[in-house]
XYZ file of C-alpha atoms in Angstrom:
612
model
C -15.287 -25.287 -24.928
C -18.235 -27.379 -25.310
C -18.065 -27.725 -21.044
C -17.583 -24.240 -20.672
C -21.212 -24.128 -22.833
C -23.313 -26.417 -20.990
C -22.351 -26.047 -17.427
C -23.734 -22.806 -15.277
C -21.289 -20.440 -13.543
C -19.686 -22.475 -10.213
C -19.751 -21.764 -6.862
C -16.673 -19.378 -7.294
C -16.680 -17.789 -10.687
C -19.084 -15.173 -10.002
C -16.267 -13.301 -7.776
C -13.838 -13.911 -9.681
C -15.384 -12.460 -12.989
C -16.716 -9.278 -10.764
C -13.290 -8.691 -9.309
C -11.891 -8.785 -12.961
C -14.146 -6.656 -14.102
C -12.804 -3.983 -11.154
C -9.276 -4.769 -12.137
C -10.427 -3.042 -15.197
C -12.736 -1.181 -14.190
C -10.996 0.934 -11.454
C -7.257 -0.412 -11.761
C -7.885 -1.696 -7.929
C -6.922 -5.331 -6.461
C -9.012 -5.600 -3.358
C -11.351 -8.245 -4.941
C -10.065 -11.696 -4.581
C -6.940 -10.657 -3.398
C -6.275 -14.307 -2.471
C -5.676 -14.894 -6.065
C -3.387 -13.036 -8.154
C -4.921 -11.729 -11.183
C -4.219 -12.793 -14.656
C -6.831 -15.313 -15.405
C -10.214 -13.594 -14.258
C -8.419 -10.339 -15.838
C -8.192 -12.083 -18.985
C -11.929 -13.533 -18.237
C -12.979 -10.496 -18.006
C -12.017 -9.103 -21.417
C -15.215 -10.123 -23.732
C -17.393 -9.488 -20.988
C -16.469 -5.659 -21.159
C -16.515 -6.067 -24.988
C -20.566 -7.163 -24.955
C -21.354 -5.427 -22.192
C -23.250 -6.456 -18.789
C -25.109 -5.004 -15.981
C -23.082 -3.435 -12.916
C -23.920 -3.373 -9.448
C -20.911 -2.636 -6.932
C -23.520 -1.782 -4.006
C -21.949 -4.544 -1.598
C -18.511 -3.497 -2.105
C -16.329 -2.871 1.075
C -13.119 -2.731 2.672
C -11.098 -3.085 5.135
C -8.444 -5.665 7.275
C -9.746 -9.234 6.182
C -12.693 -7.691 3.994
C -13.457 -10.626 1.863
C -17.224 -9.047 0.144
C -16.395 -10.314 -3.809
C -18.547 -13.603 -2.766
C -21.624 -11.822 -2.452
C -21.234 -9.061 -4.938
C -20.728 -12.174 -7.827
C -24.553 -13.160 -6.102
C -25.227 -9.332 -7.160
C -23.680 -9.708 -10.206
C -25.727 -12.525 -11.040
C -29.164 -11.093 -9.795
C -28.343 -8.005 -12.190
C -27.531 -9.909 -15.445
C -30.579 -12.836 -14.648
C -30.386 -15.600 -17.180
C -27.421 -13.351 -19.685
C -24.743 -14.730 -16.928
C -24.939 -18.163 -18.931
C -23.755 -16.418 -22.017
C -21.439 -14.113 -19.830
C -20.005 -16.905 -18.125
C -19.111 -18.857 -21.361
C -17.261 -16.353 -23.286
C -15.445 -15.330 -20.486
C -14.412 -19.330 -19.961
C -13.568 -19.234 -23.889
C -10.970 -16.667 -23.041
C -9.090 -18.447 -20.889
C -8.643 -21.638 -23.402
C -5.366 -20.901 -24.486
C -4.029 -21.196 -21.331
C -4.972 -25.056 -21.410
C -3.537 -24.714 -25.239
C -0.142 -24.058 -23.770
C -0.093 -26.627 -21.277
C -0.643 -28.729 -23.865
C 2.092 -27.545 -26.387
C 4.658 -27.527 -22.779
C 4.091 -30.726 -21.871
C 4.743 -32.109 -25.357
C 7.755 -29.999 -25.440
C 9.432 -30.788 -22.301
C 8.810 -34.531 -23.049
C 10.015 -34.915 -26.246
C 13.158 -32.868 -25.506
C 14.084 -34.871 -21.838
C 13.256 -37.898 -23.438
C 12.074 -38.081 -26.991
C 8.751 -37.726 -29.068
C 6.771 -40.230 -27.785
C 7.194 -39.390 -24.838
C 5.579 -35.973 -25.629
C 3.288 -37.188 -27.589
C 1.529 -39.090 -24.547
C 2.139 -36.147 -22.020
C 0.507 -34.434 -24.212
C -2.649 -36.779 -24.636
C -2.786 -37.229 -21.041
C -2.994 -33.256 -20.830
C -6.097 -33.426 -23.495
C -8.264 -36.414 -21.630
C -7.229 -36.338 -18.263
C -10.649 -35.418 -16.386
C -9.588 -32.747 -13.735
C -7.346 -30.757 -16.413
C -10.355 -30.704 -18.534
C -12.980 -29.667 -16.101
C -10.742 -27.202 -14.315
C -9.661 -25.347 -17.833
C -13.154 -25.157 -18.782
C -13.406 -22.745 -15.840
C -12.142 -19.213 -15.585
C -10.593 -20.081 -12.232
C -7.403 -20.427 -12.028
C -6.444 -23.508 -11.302
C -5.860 -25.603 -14.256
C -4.554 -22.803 -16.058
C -1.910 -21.822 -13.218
C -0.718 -25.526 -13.994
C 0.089 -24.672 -17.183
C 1.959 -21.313 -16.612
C 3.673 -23.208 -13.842
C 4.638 -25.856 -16.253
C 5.697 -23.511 -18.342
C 8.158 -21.053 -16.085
C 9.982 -24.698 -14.963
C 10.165 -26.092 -18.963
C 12.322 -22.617 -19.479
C 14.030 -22.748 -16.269
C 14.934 -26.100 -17.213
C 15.935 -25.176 -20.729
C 18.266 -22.348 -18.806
C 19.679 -25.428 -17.053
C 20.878 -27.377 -19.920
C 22.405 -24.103 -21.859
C 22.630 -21.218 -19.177
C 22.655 -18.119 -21.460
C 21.401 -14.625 -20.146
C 18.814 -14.569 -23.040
C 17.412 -18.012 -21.342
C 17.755 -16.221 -18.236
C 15.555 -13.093 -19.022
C 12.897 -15.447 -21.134
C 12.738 -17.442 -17.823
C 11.866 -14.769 -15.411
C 9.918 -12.983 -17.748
C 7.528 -16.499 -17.741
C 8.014 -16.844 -14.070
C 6.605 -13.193 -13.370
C 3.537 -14.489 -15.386
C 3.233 -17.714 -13.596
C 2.867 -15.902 -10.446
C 0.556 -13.232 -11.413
C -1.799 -16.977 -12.327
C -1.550 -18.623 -8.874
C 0.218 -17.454 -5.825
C 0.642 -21.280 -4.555
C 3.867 -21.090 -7.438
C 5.342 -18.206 -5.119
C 6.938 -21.748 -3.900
C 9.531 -20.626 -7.607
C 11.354 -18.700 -6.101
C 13.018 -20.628 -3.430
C 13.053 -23.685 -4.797
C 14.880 -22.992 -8.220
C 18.104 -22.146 -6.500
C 18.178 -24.979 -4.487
C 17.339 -27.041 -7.523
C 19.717 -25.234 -9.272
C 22.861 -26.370 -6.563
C 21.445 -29.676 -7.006
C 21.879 -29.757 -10.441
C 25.249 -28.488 -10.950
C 26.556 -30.701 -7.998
C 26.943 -33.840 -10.660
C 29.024 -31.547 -12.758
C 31.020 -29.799 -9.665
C 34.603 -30.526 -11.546
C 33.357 -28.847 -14.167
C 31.834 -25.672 -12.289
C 34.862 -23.099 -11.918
C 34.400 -20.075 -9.885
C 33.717 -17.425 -12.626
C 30.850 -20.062 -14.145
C 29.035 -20.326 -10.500
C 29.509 -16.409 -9.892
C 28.042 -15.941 -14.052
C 24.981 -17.993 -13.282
C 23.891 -16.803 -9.604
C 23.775 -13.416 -11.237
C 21.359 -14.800 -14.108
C 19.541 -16.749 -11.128
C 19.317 -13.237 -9.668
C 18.348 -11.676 -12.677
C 15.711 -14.032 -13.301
C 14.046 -13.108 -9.842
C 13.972 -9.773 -10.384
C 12.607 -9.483 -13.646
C 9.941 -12.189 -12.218
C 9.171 -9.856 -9.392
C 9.361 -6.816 -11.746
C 6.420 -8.486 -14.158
C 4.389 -9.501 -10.777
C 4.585 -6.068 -9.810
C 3.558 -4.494 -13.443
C 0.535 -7.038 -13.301
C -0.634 -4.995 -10.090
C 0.357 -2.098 -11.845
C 2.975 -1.589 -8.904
C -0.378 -0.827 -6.700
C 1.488 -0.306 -3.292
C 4.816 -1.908 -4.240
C 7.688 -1.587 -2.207
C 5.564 -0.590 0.859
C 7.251 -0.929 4.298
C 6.255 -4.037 6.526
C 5.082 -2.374 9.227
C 2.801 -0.449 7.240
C 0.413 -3.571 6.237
C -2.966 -4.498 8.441
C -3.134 -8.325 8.995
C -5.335 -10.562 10.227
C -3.076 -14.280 10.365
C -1.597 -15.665 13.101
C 0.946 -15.958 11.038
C 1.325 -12.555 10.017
C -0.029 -10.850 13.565
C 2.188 -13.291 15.978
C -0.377 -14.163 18.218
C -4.452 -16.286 17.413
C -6.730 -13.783 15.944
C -9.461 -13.174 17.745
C -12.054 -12.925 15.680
C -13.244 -15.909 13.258
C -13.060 -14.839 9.285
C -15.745 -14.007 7.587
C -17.057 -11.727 4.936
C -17.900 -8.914 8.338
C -16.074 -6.172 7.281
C -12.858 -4.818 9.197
C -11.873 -7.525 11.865
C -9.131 -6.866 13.766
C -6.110 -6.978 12.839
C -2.203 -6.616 13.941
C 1.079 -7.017 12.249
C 4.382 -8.498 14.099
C 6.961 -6.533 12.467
C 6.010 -3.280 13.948
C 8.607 -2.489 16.249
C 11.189 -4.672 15.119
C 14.188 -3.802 12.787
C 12.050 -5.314 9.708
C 9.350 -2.315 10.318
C 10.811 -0.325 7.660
C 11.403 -3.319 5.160
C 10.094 -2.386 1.725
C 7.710 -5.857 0.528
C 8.985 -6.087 -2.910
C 5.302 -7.536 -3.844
C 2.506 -5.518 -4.819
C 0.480 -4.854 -1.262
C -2.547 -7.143 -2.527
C -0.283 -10.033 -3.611
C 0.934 -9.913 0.507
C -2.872 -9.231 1.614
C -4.129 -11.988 -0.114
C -1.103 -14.530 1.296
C -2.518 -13.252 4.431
C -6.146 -13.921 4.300
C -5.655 -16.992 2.687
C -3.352 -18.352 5.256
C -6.549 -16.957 8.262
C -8.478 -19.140 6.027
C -6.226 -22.181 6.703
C -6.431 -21.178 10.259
C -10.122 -19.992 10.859
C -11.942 -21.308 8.027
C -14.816 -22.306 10.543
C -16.063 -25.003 8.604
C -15.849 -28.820 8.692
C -14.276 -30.878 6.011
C -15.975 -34.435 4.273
C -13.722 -37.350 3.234
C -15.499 -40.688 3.053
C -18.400 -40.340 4.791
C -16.477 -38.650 7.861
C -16.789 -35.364 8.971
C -13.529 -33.291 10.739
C -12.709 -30.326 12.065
C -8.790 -30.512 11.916
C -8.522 -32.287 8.089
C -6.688 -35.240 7.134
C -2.571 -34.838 6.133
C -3.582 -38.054 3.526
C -6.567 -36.332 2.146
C -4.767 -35.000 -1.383
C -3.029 -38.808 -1.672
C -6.928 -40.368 -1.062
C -8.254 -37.997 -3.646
C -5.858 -38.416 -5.916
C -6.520 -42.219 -5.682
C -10.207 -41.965 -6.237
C -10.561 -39.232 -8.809
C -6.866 -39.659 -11.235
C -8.297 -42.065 -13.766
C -7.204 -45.426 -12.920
C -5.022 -45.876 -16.530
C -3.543 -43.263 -15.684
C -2.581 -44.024 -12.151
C -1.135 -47.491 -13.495
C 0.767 -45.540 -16.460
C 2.433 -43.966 -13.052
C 3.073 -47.251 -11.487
C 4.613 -48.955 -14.524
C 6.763 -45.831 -15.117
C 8.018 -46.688 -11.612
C 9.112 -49.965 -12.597
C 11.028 -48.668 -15.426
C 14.157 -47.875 -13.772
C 14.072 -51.170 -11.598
C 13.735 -53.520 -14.616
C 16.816 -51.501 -15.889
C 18.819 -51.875 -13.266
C 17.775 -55.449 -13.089
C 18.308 -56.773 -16.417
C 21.284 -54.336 -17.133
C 20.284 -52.289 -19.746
C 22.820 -50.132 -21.351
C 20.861 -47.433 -21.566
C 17.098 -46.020 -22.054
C 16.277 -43.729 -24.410
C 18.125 -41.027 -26.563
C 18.371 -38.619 -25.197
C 19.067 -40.146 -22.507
C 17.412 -38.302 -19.731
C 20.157 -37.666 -16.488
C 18.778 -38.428 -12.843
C 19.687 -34.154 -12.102
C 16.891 -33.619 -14.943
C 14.754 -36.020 -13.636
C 14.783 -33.940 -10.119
C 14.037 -31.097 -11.812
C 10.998 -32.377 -13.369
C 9.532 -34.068 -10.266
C 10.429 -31.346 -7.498
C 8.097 -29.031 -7.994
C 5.188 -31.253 -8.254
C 6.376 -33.238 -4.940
C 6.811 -29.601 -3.253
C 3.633 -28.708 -4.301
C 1.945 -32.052 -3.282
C 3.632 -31.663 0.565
C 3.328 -28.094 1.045
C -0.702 -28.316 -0.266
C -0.869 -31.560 1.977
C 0.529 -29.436 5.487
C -2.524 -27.209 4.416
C -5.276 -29.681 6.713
C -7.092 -26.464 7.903
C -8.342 -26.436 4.378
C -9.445 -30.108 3.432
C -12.284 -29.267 0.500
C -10.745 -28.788 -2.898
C -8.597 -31.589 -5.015
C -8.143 -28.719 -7.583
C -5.378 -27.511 -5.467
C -2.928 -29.635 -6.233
C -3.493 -29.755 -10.428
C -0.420 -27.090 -10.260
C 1.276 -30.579 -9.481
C 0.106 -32.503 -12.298
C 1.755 -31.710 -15.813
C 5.015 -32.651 -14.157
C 3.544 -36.156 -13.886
C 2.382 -36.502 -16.731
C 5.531 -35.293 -18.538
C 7.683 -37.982 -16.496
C 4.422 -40.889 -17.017
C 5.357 -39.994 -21.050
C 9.242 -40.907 -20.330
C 8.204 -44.125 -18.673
C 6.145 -45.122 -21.534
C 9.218 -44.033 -24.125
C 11.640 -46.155 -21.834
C 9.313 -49.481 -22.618
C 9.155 -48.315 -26.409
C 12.619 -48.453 -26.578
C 13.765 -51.277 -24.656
C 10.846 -53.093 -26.835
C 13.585 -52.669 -30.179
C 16.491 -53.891 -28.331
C 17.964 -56.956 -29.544
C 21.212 -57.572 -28.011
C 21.845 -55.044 -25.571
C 21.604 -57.221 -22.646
C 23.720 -59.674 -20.843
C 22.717 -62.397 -22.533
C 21.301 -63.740 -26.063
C 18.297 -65.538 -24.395
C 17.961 -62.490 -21.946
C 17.924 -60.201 -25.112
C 15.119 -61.884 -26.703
C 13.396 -62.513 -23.110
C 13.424 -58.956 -22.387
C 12.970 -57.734 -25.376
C 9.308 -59.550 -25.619
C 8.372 -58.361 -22.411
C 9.339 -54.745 -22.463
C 7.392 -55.273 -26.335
C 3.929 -56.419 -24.054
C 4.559 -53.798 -22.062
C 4.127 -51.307 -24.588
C 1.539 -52.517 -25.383
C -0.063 -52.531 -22.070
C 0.494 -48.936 -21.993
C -1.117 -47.686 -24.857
C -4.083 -50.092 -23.662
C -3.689 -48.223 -20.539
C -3.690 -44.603 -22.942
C -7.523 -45.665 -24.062
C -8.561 -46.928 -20.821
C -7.639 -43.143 -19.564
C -9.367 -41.483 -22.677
C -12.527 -43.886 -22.374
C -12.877 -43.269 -18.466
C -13.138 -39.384 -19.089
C -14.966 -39.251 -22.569
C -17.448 -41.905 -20.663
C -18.120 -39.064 -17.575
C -17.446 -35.990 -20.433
C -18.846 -33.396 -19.992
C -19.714 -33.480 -16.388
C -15.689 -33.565 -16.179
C -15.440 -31.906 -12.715
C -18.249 -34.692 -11.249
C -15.679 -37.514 -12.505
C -14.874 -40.205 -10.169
C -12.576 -43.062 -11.363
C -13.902 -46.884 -11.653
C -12.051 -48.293 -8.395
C -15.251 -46.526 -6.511
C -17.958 -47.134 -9.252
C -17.545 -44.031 -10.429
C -19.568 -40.692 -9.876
C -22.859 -42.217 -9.080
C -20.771 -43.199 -5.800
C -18.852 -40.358 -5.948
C -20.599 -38.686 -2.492
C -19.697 -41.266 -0.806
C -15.969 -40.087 -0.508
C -15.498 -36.439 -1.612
C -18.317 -33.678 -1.670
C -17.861 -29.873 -2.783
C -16.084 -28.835 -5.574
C -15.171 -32.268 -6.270
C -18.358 -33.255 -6.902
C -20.938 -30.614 -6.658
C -20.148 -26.941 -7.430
C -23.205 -25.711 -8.937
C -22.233 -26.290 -11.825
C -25.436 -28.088 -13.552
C -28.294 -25.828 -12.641
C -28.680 -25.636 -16.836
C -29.323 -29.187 -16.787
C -31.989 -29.147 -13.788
C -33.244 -26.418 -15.550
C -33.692 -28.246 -18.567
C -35.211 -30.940 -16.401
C -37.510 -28.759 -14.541
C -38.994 -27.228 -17.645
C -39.843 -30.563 -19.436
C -41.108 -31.734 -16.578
C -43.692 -28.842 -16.267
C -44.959 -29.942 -19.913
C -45.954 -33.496 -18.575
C -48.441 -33.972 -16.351
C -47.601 -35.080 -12.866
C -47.155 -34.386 -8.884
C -45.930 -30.802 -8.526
C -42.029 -29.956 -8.767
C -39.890 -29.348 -6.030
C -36.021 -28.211 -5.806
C -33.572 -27.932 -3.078
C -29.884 -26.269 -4.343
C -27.329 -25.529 -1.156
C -25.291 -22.614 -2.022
C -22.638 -21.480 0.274
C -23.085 -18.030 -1.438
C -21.150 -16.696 -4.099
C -22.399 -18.763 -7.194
C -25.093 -18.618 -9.341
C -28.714 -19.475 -6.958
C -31.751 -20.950 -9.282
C -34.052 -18.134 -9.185
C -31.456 -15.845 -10.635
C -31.445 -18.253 -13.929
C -34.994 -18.348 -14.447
C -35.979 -21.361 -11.941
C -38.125 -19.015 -9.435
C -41.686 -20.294 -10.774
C -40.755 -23.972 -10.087
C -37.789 -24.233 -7.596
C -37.791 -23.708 -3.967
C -33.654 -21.940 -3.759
C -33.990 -21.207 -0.102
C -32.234 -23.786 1.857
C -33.898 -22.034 5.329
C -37.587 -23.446 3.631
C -36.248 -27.055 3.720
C -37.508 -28.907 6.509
C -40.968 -27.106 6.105
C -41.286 -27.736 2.439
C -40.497 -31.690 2.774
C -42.674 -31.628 5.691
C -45.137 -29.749 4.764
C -47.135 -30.929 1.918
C -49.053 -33.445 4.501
C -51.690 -35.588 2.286
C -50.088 -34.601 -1.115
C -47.841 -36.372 -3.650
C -45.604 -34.614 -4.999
C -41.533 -34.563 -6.778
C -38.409 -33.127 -5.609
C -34.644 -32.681 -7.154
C -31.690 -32.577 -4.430
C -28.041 -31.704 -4.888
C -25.821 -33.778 -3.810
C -24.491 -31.151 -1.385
C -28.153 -30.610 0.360
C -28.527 -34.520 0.442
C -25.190 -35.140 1.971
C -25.453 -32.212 4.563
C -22.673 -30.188 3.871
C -22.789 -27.410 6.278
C -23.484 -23.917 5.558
C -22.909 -20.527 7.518
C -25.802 -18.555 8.404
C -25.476 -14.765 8.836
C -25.051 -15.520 12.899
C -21.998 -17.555 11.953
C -23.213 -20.938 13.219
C -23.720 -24.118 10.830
C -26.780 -25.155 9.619
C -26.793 -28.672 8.692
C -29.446 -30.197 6.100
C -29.458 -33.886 6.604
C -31.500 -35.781 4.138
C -29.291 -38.647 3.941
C -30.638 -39.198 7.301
C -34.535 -39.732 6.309
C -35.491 -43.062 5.396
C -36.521 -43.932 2.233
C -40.184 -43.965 2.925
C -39.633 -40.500 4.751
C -38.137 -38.689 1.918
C -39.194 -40.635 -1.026
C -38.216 -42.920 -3.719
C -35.633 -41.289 -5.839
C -36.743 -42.244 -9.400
C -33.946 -40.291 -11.549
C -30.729 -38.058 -11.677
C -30.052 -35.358 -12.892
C -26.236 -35.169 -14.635
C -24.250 -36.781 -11.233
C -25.370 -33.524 -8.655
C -28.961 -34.042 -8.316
C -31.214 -36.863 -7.411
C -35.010 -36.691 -8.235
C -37.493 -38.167 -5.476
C -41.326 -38.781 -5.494
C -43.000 -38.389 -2.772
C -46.642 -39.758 -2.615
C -49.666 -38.437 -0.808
C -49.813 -40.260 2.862
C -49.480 -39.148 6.112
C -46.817 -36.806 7.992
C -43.048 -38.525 8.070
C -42.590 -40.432 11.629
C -39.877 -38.072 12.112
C -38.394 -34.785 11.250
C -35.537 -33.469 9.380
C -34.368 -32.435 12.792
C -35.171 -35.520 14.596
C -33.335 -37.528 11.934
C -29.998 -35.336 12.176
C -29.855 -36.022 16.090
């Protein structure tokens, strides 16, 4: 809550409180269709209740029409410096969505493998940096992890004791998990599949009327998912027939597009099924839940943009890029907690243990636990036409922390054993090692805690210590792992006291790839330059005069930004020497870097120059 306070609306947020506010508003689902939309609806809810200023002027539609990115800018420019307050209630909304994944992952690890276990999924939910920046945020992604967690913690439960009330309480979560995130549209084929894996180990057992009784729950539990999906569109264009639908995906049209996405209103578009004997197929998804699938996917084919990972640049994405963010931004305790869970089941096997942990949790639980966040994980991974955001795999993370707590209660109770090994000197052996063990663990618990609180609250900014942390956090991951607007309240801050000392004159350069909140709509016009086209002249320009200048870390590191004509513009002040651009003299949070620049003559070369 305190995060949600402090930090200024991000990149995205803007859209995705003005297209809850239409939900409302006009019971329509154009606006970020991509998403479904539970969160920003919910988001949206206090904002209506204090009131804000409206402007729908840029709204339009059409195949592809993607314009909620610069209506949040409108939004923003009509409510001027209130959006700070607007933005933080509407965060506060969306807290008991991290509440729950909380409460789940206790849950699910104290009942697979006992309290302790719970206990420290539970912590790890609580300090783990990404969950905590991302559920500070009214985007979805944190809090789609813990719907997710939650629709697989009652499937799971419907596992164990398959009753038709389980059954309907199941889908009933599922249909609310999907309305959060449509990456967990990956539910409903995996659960039976997971559900034939798990009754294989008891296939003696399994007569014909049980495996009949069950695939009807299974079924049941779809549709009432898909019936709660569809009531959360308020069965806007349900059921419409296949051929009916505009789309602008290869994957959806059958052939490349051939026009590049963008927010340019109705690009063409053409749908594969007409013609064929699926034409008259009724969708049984709400049409904006299959519009949105569609745009996202031209995204992962046309997103036009290059991606950063470690200093490298790339048009095509790396298939490794989730696995080297994962390494450089998952708190190193934690990523050890992962490792030593690993050798859990080895040293059991090795020193023949009789058993673990009661209950005792069975490999066919185990797979259900770690599926969907290895799914996720790979099918996120295939995804290399969109290589910018980590956040898109947190749906993948409560599982891992829920099976990181069962390692930890393994070593707790293999610590008490006394003479349930092989041997009387193994017993005691063991038993002291498995004891320092546990205790490395819990050492590894604070590390985790102290790594995040250390970086709290600039949470989404965190980098682990294998790196040096987020000070050298540029140097492998840019964007919304690093820099996504979210501190213009602190250079604000910073900007204002420094306009009470005296001193060079004040400069600031923020990139904004449109959509978020841009400085001189939160009071920073009189003493913040928040057009990146006046760049090169401003640094230039002030020939014979010293003055000071803040960066983000997006404008320092170049990240590329489309221009109305569709081509990237690069801004490349990495590439200046020091003498050209300045001695950089302070930061500001871990997004901006303060230069001074003192009165001389004209840099040897340009801004230009230096990018060639």
């Amino acid at each position: 809550m305190y995060s949600a306070y402090v930090h200024s609306p991000t990149l995205n947020e803007p859209g995705h409180l003005v297209a809850g506010l239409s939900h409302w508003k006009f019971g329509r689902f154009e606006l970020y269709r991509v998403n479904p939309p539970l969160v920003r609806m919910v988001a949206a809810l206090p904002v209506i209740a204090v009131g804000y200023e409206e402007d729908w002027s840029g709204f339009y539609e059409g195949p592809g029409a993607r314009p909620v990115f610069s209506m949040g800018e409108d939004f923003v420019a009509a409510n001027g410096e209130r959006t700070f307050l607007l933005t933080m209630i509407a965060r506060w909304a969306c807290m008991p969505f991290s509440w729950l994944g909380a409460i789940v992952c206790y849950l699910w690890g104290r009942d697979l493998y006992g309290q302790q276990a719970g206990l420290v999924a539970c912590f790890v939910w609580c300090f783990e940096p990404n969950i905590l920046a991302n559920a500070s945020l009214y985007t979805a992604d944190a809090h789609s992890a813990a719907l997710g967690l939650a629709a697989c913690y009652t499937f799971w439960k419907w596992l164990r004791q398959p009753t038709w009330t389980q059954a309907v309480i199941t889908g009933v979560v599922l249909g609310v998990a999907e309305l959060a995130k449509t990456t967990l549209i990956l539910f409903y084929p995996l659960w039976p599949l997971i559900w034939l894996a798990y009754r294989w180990a008891e296939w003696a057992q399994m007569t014909t009327k049980r495996w009949l009784s069950e695939a009807a729950m299974l079924a049941l539990r779809i549709a009432i998912g898909l019936y709660v999906v569809n009531l959360g569109y308020g069965f806007e264009g349900s059921f419409k027939p296949l051929g009916e639908f505009h789309f602008v995906s290869n994957l959806f049209t059958g052939k490349a597009a051939e026009h590049q996405q963008s927010d340019t209103p109705n690009p063409q578009s053409i749908n594969r099924f007409q013609g064929t004997s699926l034409e008259h197929l009724p969708v049984p998804f709400p049409k904006n839940y299959l519009l949105g699938m569609d745009i996202q996917q031209n995204d992962f084919e046309n997103y036009g943009r290059p991606f950063y990972l470690r200093g490298e640049w790339s048009q095509a994405g790396w298939w490794y890029y989730y696995l080297y963010a994962g390494a450089v931004k998952v708190p190193l305790g934690l990523l050890l907690l992962g490792a030593v869970g690993c050798f859990c089941p080895i040293a059991l096997r090795t020193f023949g243990c009789k058993e673990t942990s009661s209950p005792v949790a069975r490999a066919q639980d185990t797979l259900t636990l770690l599926t969907p966040a290895v799914v996720v994980l790979c099918v996120v991974s295939l995804k290399t036409g969109i290589n910018e955001h980590f956040r898109y795999v947190l749906p993948a993370f409560p599982f891992l922390f829920v099976w990181v707590g069962g390692g930890f209660q393994s070593f707790c109770k293999l610590a008490e054993k006394k003479a349930d090994y092989q041997a009387p000197f193994a017993a005691r052996s063991m038993a002291h090692l498995f004891s320092n063990i546990r205790l490395l663990c819990s050492l590894l618990l604070m590390w985790l805690a102290a790594s995040s609180l250390w970086v709290y609250p600039h949470s989404l900014s965190y980098f682990n210590e294998s790196i040096g942390g987020p000070i050298h956090g540029t140097k492998h991951l840019l964007g919304s792992n690093m820099d996504w607007g979210q501190d213009l309240r602190y250079v604000k801050s910073y900007i204002d006291q420094a306009r009470l000392n005296v001193g060079p004159p004040f400069r600031f350069f923020f990139h904004n790839n449109s959509g978020g909140a841009k400085p001189a709509h939160l009071g920073l016009e009189q003493t913040a330059l928040a057009s990146d086209s006046r760049l090169v002249e401003s640094v230039e320009g002030d020939v014979g005069a010293a003055y000071r200048f803040a960066v983000s870390t997006d404008v320092l590191f170049g990240v590329p930004k489309m221009d109305s004509s569709t081509q990237l513009v690069w801004y490349p002040l990495a590439s200046l020497t020091q003498g050209e651009r300045g001695e950089q003299v302070e930061r500001i949070a871990y997004t901006a870097k303060v230069f001074t620049k003192n009165s001389g003559a004209r840099p040897k070369r340009s801004l230009n120059e230096a990018a060639k």
